[in-house]
mmCIF file of C-alpha atoms in Angstrom:
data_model
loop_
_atom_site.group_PDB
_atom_site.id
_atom_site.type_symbol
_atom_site.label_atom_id
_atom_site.label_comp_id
_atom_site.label_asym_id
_atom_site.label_seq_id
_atom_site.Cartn_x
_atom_site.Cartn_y
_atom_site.Cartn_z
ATOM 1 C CA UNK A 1 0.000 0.000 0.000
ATOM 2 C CA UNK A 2 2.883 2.271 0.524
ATOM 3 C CA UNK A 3 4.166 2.153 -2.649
ATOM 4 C CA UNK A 4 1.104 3.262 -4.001
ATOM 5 C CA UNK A 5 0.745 6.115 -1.813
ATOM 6 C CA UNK A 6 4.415 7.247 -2.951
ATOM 7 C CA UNK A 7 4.171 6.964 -6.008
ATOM 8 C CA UNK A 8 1.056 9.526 -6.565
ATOM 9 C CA UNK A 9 2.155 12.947 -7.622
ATOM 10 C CA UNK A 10 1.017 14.820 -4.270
ATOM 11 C CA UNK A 11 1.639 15.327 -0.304
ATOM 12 C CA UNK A 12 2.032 12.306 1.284
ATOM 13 C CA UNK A 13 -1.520 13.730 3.533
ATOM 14 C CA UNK A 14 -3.326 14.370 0.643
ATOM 15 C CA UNK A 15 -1.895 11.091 -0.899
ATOM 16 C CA UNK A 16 -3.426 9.006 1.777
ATOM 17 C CA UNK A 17 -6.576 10.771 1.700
ATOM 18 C CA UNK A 18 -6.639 10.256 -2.002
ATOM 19 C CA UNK A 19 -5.922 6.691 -1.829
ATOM 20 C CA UNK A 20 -8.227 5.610 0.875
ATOM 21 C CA UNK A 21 -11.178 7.797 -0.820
ATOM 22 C CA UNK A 22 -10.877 5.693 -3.999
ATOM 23 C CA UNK A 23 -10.722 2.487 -2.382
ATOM 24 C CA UNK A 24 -14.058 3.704 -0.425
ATOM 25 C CA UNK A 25 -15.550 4.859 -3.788
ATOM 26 C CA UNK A 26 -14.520 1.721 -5.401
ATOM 27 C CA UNK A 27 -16.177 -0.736 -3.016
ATOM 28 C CA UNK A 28 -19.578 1.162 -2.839
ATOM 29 C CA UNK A 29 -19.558 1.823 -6.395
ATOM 30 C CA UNK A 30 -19.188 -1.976 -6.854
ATOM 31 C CA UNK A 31 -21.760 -2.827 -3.768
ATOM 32 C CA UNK A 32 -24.330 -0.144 -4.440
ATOM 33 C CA UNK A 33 -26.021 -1.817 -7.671
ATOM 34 C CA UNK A 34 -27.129 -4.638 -5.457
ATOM 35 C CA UNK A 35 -29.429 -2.375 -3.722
ATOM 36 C CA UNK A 36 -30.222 -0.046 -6.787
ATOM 37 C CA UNK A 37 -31.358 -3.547 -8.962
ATOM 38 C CA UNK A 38 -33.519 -4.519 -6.159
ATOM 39 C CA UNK A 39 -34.940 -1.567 -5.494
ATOM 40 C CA UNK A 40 -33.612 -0.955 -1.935
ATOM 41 C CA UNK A 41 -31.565 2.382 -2.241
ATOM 42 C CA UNK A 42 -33.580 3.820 0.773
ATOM 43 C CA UNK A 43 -32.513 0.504 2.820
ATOM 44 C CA UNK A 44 -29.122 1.173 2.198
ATOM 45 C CA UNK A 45 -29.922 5.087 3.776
ATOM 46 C CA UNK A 46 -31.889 3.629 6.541
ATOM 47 C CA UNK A 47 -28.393 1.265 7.214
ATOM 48 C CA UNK A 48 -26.490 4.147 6.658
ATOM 49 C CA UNK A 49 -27.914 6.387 9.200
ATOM 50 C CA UNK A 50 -28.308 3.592 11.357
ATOM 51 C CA UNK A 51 -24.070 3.623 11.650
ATOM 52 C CA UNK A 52 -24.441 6.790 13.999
ATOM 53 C CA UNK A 53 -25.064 4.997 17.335
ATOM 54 C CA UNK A 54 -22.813 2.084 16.804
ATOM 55 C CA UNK A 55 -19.737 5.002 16.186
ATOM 56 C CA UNK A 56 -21.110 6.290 19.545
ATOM 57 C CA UNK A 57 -20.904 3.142 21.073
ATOM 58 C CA UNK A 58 -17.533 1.551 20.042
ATOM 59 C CA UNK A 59 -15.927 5.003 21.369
ATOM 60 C CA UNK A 60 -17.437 4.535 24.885
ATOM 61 C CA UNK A 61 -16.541 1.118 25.028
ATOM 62 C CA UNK A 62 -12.692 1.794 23.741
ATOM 63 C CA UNK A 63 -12.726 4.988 25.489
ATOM 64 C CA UNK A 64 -10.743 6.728 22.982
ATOM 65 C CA UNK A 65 -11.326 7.006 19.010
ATOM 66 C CA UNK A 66 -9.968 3.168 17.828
ATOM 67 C CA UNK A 67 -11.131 3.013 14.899
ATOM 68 C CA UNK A 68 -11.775 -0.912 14.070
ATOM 69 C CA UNK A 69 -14.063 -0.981 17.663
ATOM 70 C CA UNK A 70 -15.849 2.275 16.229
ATOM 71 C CA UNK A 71 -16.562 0.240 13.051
ATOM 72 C CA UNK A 72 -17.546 -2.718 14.494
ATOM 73 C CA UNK A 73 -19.460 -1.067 16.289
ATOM 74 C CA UNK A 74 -21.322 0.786 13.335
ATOM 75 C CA UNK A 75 -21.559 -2.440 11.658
ATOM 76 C CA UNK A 76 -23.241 -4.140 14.463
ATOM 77 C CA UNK A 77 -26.367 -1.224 14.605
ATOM 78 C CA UNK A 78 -26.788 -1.258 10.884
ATOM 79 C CA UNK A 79 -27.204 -4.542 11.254
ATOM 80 C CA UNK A 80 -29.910 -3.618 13.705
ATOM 81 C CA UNK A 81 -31.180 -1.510 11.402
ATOM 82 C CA UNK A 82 -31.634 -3.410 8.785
ATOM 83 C CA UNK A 83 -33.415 -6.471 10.722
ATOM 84 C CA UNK A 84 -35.800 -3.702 12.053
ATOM 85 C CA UNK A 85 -36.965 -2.454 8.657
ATOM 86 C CA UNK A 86 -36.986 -5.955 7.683
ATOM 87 C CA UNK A 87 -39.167 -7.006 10.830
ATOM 88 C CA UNK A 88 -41.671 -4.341 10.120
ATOM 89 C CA UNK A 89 -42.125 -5.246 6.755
ATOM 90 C CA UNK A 90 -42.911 -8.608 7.249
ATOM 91 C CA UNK A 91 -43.837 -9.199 11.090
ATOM 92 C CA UNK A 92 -45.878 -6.121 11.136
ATOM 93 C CA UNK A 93 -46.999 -5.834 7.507
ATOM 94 C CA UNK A 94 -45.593 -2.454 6.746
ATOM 95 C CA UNK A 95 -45.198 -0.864 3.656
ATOM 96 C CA UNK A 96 -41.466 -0.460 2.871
ATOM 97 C CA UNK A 97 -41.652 3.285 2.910
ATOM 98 C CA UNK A 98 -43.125 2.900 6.082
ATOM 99 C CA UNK A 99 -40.516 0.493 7.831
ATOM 100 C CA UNK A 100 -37.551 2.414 6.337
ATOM 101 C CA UNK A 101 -38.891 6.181 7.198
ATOM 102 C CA UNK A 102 -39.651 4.537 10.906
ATOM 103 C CA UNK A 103 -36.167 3.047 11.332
ATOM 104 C CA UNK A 104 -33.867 5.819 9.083
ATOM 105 C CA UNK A 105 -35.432 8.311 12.303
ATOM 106 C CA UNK A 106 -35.422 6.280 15.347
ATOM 107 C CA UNK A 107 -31.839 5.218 15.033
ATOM 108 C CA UNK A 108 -30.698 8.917 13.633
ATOM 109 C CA UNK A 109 -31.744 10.401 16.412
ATOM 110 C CA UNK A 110 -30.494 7.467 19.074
ATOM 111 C CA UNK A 111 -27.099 8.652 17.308
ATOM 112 C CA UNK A 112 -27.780 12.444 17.758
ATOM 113 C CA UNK A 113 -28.493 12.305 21.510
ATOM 114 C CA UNK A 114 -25.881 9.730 22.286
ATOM 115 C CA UNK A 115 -23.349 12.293 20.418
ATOM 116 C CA UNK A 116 -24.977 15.279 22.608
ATOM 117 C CA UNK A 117 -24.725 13.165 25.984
ATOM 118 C CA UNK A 118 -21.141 12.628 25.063
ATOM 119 C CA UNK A 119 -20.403 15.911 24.384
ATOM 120 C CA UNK A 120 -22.193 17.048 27.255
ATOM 121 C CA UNK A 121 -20.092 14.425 29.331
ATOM 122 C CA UNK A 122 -16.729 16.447 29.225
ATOM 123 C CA UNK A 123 -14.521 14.117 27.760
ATOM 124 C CA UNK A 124 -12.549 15.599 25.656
ATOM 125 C CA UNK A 125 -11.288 12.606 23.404
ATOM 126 C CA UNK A 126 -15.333 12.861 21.834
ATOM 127 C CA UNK A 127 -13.756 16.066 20.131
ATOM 128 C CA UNK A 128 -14.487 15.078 16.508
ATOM 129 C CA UNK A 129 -17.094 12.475 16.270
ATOM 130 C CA UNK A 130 -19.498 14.607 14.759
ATOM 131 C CA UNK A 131 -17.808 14.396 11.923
ATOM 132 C CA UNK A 132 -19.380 11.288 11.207
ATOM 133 C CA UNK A 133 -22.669 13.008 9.981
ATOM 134 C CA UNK A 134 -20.665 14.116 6.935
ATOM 135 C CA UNK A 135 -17.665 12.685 6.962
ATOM 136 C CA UNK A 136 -13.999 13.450 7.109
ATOM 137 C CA UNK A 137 -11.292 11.961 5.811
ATOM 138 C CA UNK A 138 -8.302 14.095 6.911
ATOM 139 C CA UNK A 139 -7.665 12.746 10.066
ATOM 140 C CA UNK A 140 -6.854 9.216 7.653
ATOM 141 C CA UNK A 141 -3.416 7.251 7.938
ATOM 142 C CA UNK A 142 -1.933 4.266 6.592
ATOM 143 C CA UNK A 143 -3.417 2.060 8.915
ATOM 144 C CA UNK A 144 -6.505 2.976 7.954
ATOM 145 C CA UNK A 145 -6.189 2.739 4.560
ATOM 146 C CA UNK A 146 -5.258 -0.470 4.755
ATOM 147 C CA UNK A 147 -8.256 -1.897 6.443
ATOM 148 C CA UNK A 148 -9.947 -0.362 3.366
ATOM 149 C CA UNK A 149 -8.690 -2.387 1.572
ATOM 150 C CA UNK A 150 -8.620 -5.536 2.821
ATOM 151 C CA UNK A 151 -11.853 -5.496 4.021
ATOM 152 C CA UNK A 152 -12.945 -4.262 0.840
ATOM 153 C CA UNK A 153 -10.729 -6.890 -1.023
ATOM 154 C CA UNK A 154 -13.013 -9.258 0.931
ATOM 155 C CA UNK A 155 -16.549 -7.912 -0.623
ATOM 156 C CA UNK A 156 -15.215 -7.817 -3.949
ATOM 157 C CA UNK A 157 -14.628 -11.415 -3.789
ATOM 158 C CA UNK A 158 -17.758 -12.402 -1.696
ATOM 159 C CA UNK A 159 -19.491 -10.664 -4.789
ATOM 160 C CA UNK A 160 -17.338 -12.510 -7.502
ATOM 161 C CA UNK A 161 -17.941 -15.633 -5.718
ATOM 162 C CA UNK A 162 -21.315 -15.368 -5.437
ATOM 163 C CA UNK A 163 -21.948 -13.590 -8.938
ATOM 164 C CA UNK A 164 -24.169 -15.535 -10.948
ATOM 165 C CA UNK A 165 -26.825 -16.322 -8.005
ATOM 166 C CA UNK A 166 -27.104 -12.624 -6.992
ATOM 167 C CA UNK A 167 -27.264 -11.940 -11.201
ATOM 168 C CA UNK A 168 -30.408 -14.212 -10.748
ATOM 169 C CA UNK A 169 -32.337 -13.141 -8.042
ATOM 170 C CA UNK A 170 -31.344 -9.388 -9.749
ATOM 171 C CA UNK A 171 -32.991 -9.659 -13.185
ATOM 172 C CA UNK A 172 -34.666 -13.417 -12.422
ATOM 173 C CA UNK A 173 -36.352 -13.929 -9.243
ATOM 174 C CA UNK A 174 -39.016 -16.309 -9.875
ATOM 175 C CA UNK A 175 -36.610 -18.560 -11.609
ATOM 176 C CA UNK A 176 -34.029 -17.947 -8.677
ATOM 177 C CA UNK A 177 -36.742 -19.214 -6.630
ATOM 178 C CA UNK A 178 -37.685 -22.177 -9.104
ATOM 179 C CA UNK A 179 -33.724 -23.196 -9.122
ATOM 180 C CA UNK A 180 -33.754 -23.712 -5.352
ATOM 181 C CA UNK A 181 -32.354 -20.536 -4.393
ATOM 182 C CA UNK A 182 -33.565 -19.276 -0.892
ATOM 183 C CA UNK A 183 -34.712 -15.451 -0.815
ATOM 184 C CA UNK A 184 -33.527 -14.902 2.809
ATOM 185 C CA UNK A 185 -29.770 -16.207 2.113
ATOM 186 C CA UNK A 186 -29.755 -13.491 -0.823
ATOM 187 C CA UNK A 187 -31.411 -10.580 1.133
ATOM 188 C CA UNK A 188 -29.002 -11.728 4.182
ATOM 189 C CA UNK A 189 -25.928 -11.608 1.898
ATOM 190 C CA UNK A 190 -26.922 -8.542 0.067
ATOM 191 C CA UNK A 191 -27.454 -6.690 3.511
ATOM 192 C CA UNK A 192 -24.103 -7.925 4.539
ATOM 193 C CA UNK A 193 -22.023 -6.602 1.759
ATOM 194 C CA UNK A 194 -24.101 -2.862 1.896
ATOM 195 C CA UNK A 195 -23.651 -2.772 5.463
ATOM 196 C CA UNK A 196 -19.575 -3.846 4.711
ATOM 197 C CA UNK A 197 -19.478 -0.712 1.518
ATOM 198 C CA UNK A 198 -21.754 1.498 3.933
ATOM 199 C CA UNK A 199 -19.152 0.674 7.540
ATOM 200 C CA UNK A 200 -16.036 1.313 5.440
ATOM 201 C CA UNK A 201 -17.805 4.818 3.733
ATOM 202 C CA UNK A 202 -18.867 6.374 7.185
ATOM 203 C CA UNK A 203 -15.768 8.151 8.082
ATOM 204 C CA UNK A 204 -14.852 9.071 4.394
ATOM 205 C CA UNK A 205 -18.475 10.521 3.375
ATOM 206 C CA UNK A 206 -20.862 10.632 6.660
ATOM 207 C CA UNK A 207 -23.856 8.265 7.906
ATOM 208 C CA UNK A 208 -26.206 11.604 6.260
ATOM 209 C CA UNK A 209 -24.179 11.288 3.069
ATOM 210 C CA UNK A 210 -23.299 7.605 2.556
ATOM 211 C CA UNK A 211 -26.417 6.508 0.148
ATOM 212 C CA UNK A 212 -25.618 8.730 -2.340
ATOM 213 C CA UNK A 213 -22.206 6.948 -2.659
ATOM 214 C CA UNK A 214 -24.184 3.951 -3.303
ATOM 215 C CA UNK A 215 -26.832 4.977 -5.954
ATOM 216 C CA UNK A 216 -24.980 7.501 -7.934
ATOM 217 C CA UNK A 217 -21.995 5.336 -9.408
ATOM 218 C CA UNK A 218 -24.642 2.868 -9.642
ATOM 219 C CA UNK A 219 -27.559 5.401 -11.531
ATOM 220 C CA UNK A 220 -24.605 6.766 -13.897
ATOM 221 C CA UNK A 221 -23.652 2.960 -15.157
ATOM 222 C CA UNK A 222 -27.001 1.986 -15.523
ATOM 223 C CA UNK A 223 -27.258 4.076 -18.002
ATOM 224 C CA UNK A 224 -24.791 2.906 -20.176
ATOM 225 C CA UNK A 225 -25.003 -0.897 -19.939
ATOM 226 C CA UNK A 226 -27.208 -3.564 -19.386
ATOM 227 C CA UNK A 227 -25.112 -6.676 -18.262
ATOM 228 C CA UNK A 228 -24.492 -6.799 -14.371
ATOM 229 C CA UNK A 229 -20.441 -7.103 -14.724
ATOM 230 C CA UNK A 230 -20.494 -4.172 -16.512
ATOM 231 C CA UNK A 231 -22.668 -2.604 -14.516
ATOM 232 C CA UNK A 232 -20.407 -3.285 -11.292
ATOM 233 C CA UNK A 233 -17.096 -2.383 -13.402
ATOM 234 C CA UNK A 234 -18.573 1.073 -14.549
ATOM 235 C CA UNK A 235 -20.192 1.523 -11.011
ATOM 236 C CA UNK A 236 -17.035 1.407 -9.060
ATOM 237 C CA UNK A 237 -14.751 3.281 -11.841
ATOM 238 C CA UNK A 238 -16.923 5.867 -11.197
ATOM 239 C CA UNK A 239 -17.334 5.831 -7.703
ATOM 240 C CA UNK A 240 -13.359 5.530 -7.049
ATOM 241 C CA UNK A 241 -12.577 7.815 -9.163
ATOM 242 C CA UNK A 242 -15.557 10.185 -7.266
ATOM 243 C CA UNK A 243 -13.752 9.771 -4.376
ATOM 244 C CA UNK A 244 -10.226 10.023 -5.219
ATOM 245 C CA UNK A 245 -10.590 13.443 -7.404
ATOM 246 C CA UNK A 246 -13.294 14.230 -4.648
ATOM 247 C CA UNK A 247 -10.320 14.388 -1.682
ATOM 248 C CA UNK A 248 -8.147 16.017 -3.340
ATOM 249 C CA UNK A 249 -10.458 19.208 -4.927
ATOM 250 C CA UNK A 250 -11.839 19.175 -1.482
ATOM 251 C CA UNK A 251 -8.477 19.418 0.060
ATOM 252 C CA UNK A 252 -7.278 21.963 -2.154
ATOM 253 C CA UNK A 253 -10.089 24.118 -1.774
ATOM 254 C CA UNK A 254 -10.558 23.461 2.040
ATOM 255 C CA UNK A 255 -13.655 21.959 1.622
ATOM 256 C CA UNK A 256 -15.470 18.958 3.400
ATOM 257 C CA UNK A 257 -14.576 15.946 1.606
ATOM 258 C CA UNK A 258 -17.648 13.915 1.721
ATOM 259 C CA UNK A 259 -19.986 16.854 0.029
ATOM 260 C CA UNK A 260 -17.443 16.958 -2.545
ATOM 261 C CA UNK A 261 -16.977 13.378 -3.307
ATOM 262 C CA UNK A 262 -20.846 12.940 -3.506
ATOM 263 C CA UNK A 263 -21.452 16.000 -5.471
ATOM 264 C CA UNK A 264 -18.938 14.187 -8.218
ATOM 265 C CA UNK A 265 -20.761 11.355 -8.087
ATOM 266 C CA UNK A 266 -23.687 12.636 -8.737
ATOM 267 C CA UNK A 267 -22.512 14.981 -11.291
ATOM 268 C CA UNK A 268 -21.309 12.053 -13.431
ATOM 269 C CA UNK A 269 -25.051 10.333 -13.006
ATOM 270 C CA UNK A 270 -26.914 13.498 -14.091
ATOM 271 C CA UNK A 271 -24.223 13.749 -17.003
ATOM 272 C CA UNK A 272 -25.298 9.674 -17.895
ATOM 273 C CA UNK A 273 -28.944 10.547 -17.230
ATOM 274 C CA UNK A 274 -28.801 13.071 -19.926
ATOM 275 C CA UNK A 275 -26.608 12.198 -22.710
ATOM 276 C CA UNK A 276 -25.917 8.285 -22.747
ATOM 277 C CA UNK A 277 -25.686 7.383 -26.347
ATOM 278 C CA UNK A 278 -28.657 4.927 -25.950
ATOM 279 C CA UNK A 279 -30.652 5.549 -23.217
ATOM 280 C CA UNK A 280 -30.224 8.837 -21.788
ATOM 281 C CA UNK A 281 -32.835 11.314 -22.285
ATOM 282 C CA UNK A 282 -31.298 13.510 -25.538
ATOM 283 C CA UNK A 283 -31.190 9.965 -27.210
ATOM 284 C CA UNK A 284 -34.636 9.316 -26.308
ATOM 285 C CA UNK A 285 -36.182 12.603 -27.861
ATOM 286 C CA UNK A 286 -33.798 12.167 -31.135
ATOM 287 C CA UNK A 287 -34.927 8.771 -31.902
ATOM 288 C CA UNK A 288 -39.014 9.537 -32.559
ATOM 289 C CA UNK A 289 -37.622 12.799 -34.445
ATOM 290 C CA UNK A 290 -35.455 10.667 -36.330
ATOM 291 C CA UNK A 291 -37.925 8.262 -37.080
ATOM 292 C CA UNK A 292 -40.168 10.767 -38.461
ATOM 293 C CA UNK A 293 -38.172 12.056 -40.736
ATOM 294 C CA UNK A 294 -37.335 8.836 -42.038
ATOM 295 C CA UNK A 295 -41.170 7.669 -42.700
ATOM 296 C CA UNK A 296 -41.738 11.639 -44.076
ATOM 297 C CA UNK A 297 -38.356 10.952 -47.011
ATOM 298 C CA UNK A 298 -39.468 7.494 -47.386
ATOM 299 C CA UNK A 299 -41.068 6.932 -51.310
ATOM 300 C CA UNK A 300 -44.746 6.413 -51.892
ATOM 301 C CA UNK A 301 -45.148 8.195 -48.387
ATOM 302 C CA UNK A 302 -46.840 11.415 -47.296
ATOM 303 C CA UNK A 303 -44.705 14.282 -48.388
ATOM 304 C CA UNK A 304 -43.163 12.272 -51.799
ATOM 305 C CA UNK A 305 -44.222 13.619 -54.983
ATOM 306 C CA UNK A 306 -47.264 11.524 -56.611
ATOM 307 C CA UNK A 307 -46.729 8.821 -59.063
ATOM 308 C CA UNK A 308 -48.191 9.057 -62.172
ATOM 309 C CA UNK A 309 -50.903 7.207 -63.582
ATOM 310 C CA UNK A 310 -50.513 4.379 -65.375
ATOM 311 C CA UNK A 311 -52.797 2.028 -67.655
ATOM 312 C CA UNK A 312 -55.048 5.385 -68.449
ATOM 313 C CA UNK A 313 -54.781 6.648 -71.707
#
């Protein structure tokens, strides 16, 4: 990992920053089209926000900022999270909407008064944990790049292992179902890689912030494939590179990093959205036009010069 810090044409800070932004980009670019496919971008927020507490939580139990504990930690309660929108959706028949909207603000605000309780506590080692609502990456070091990455390393792989059953139940589910393929090991395995792309993000981008991450790489791809590798590839090309240019314009302007990296992200998707070649929206008012104009030049249609007569003398 060193080496690839050094070798980058900038501070050895901003470097890190850089580095560990794109590997963050990278693995929720890659992650986020398995909730965008299914339809479950808002679980992924209601995960996401769900992270607050648990950072709360790991600090008072390491009583300092240790980073793995915090994660843990924010893993564990958007695990929570998840199971509770999932419960209410099924136990007590709520509409998705419904579970998600009641979950998203019950554990968002756990997070907010734990973080004013701590802050109201006097310990001054709190200083800075706010900064988990939108994120911030400065504070970054090796160390913690590293973890990226290997944890990271670790989804990518789960995913590539586990490709062509989670390609099914995407596009396919009634045949996924048919082939023997149980519906709670895919949800289960789906919420366990967003909540490992939405753990790793928190710092970087911010529990607020995270789900945008997700869905943007994954809205700007869509548009310009339709097979689920490519869809992934595109999806984390775009959200690494989000992330990576992201740090450093924010860092150079003295800006916060997760707004940034987001705002890039979403940039590209709105770019996609508008002028993919075959289904963004320019390409979908040119084609009637140019259809018209085709039937309009075509011969023996309207607008083509009569034929004359034959047979009548």
């Amino acid at each position: 990992m060193n080496w690839l810090i050094t070798s980058l044409p900038l501070p050895y800070p901003e470097a890190v920053v850089a580095v560990g932004a794109a590997a963050i980009g990278l693995v929720a670019g890659a992650l986020g089209p398995l909730a965008v496919l299914r339809g479950r971008s808002m679980f992924g927020d209601a995960m996401s926000h769900g992270t607050l507490p648990g950072v709360v939580l790991g600090f008072v139990v390491a009583g300092t900022k240790h980073l793995p504990l915090m994660l843990l930690g924010a893993g564990l309660t958007a695990a929570l999270a998840a199971l509770a929108v999932i419960g209410l959706e099924r136990c007590a028949g709520s509409r998705p909407d419904v579970a998600i909207g009641v979950v998203l603000s019950a554990a968002f605000t756990t997070g907010i008064v734990l973080l004013t309780a701590l802050a109201s506590s006097g310990n001054a080692g709190q200083s800075g944990l706010a900064d988990y609502l939108f994120g911030q990456p400065a504070g970054m070091v090796e160390r913690d790049v590293l973890l990226t990455a290997v944890v990271g390393a670790c989804a990518l792989l789960a995913v590539t292992a586990c490709f062509r059953v989670l390609r099914t139940a995407a596009f396919d589910p009634g045949f996924a179902a048919v082939a023997g393929v149980p519906r709670w090991a895919v949800e289960a395995a789906s919420t366990v890689l967003l909540a490992v792309a939405i753990v790793l993000g928190v710092r970087t981008v911010g529990a607020v912030l995270m789900v945008a991450l997700l869905v943007a790489p994954a809205v700007a791809a869509r548009q310009l494939t339709t097979r689920l590798g490519g869809l992934v590839t595109l999806s984390a090309l775009v959200g690494g590179t989000s992330g990576a240019a992201g740090a450093v314009l924010a860092g150079r302007a003295e800006l916060p990093a997760g707004p940034v990296i987001v705002l890039l992200a979403t940039s590209v998707a709105v770019l996609a959205v508008l002028f993919a070649p075959r289904r963004g929206v320019l390409a979908r008012v040119r084609r009637p036009v140019a259809a018209a104009e085709s039937r309009s030049s075509a011969p023996g249609e309207a607008g083509a010069p009569p034929r004359e007569a034959s047979g009548a003398r």
